[in-house]
Coordinates of N, CA and C in Angstrom, one line a residue:
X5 N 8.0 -1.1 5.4 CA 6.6 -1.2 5.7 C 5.9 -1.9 4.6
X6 N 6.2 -1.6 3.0 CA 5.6 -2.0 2.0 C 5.8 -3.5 1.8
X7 N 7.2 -4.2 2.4 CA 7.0 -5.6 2.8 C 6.4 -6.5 3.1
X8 N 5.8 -5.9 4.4 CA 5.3 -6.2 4.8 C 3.8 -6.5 4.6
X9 N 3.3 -5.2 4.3 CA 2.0 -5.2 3.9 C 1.8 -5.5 2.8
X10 N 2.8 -6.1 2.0 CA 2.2 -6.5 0.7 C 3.0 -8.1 0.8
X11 N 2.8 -8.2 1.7 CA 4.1 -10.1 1.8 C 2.2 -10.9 2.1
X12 N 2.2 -12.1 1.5 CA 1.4 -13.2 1.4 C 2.3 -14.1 1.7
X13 N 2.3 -15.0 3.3 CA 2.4 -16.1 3.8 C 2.3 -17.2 4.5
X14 N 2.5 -18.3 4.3 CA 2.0 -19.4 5.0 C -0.3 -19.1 5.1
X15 N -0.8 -19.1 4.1 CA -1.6 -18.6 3.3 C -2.7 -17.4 4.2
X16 N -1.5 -16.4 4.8 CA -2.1 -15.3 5.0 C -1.6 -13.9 4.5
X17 N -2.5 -12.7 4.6 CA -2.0 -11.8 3.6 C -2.7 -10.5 4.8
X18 N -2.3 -10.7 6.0 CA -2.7 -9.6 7.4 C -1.2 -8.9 7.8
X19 N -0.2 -9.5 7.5 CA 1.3 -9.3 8.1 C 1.4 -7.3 8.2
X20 N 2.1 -6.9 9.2 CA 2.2 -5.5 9.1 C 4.1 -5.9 9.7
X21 N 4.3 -4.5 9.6 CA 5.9 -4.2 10.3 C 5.3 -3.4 11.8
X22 N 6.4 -4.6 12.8 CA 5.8 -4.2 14.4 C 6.4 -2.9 14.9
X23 N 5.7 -2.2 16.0 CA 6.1 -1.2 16.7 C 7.0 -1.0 17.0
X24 N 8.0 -0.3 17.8 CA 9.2 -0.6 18.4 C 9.2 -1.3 19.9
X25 N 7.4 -1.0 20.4 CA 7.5 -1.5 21.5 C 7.5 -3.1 21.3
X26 N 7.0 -3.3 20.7 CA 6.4 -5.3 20.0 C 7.6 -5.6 19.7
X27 N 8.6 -4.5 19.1 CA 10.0 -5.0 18.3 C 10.8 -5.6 19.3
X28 N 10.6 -4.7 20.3 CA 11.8 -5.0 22.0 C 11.4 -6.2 22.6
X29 N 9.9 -5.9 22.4 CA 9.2 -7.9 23.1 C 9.4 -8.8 22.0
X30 N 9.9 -9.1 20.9 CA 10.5 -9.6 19.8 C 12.0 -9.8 20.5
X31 N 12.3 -8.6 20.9 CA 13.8 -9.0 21.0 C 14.2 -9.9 22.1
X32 N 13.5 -9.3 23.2 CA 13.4 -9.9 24.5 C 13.2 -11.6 24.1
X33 N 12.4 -11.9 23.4 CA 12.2 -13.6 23.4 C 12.8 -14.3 22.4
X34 N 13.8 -13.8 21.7 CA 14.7 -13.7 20.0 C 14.7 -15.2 20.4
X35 N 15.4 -15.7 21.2 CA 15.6 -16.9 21.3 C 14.6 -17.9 21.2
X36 N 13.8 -17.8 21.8 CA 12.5 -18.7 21.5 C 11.8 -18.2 20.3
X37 N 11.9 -17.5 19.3 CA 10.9 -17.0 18.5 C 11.8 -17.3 17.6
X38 N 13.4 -17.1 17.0 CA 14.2 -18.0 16.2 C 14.4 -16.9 15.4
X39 N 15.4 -17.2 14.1 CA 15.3 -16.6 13.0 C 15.8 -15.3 12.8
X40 N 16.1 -14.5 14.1 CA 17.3 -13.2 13.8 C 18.6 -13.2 13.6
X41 N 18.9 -11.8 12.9 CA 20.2 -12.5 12.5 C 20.4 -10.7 13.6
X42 N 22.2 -10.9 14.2 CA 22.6 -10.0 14.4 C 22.4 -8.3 14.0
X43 N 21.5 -8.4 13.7 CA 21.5 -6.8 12.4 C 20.8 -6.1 13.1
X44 N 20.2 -4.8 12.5 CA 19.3 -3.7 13.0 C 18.3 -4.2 12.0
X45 N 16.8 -4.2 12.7 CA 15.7 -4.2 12.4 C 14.4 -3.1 12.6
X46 N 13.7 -2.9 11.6 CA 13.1 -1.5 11.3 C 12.0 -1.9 12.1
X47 N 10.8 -0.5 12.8 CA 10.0 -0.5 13.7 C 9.5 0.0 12.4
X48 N 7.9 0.3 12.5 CA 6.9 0.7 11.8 C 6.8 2.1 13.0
X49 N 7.1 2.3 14.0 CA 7.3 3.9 14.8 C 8.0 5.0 14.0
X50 N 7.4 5.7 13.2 CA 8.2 6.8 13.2 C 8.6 7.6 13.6
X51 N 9.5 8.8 13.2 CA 10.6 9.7 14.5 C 10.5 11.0 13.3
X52 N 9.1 11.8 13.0 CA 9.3 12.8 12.3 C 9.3 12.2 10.6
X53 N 9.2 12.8 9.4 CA 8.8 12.8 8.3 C 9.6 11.9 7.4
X54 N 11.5 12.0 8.2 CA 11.8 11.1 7.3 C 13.0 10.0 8.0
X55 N 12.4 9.8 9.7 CA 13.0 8.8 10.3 C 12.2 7.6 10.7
X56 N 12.3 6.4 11.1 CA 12.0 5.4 12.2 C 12.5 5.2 13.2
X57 N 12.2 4.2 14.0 CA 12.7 3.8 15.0 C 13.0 2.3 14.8
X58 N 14.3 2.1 15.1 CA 14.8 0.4 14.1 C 15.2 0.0 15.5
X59 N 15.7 -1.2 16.0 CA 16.2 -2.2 16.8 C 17.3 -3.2 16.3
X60 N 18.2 -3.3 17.3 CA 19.7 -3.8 17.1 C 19.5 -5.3 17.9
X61 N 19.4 -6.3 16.7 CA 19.3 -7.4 17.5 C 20.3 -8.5 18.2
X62 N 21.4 -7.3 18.3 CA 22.6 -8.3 19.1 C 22.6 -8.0 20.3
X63 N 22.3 -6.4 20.7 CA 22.8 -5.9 22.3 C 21.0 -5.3 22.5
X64 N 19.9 -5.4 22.0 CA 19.1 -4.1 22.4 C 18.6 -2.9 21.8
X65 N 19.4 -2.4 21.5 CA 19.5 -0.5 20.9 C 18.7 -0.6 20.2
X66 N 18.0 0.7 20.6 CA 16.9 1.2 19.8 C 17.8 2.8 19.2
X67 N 17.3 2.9 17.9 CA 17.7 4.6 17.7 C 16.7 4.6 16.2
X68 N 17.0 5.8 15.9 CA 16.1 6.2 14.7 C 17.3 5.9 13.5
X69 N 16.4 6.5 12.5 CA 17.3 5.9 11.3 C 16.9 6.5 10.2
X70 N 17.1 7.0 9.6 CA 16.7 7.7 7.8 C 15.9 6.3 7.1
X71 N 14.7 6.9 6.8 CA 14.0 5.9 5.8 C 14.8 5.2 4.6
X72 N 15.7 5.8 4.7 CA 16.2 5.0 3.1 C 17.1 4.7 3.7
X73 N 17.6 4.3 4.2 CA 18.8 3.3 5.3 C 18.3 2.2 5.0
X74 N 19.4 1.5 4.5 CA 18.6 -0.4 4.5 C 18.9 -1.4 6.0
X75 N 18.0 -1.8 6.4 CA 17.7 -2.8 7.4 C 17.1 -3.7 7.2
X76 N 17.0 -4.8 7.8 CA 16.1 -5.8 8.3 C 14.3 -5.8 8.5
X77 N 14.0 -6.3 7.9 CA 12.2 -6.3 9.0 C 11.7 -7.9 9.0
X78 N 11.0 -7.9 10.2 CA 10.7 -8.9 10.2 C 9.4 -8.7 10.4
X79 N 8.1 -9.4 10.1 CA 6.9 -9.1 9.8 C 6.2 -9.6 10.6
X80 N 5.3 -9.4 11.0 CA 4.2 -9.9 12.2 C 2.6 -10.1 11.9
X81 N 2.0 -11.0 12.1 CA 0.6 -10.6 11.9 C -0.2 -9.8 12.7
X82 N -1.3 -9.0 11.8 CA -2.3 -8.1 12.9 C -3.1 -8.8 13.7
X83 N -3.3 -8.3 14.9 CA -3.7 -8.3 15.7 C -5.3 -8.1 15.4
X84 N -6.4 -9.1 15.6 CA -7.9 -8.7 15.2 C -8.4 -8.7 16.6

């Protein structure tokens, strides 16, 4: 999440880590949107004090994950 909200790009500095619901409409259009690799990527949903909810960008799968598990994020801008 700190990636995110602290990443400055393409000269904006609004980027958050997306829901899991946004993550699956992410997944759903992977193809047109580019740039995933095979891996599990982290949701900004959490699952209790010290899980998330991450996304599997080869088949779908959603499951939780221990915060200190290393994954993927891919960053999105907010929504105003």
């Amino acid at each position: 999440m700190d990636a995110c909200n602290n990443l400055t790009y393409g000269g904006y500095s609004d980027w958050i880590l997306p829901a899991k619901e946004v993550l699956n409409t992410m997944f759903i259009h992977k193809n047109e949107i580019g740039g995933f690799s095979s891996a599990w990527y982290w949701s900004s949903t959490e699952f209790g004090s010290s899980s998330a909810w991450e996304q599997e960008f080869y088949n779908g799968n959603q499951n939780t994950s221990h915060k200190g598990d290393t994954d993927h994020v891919r960053c999105v801008r907010r929504e105003n």
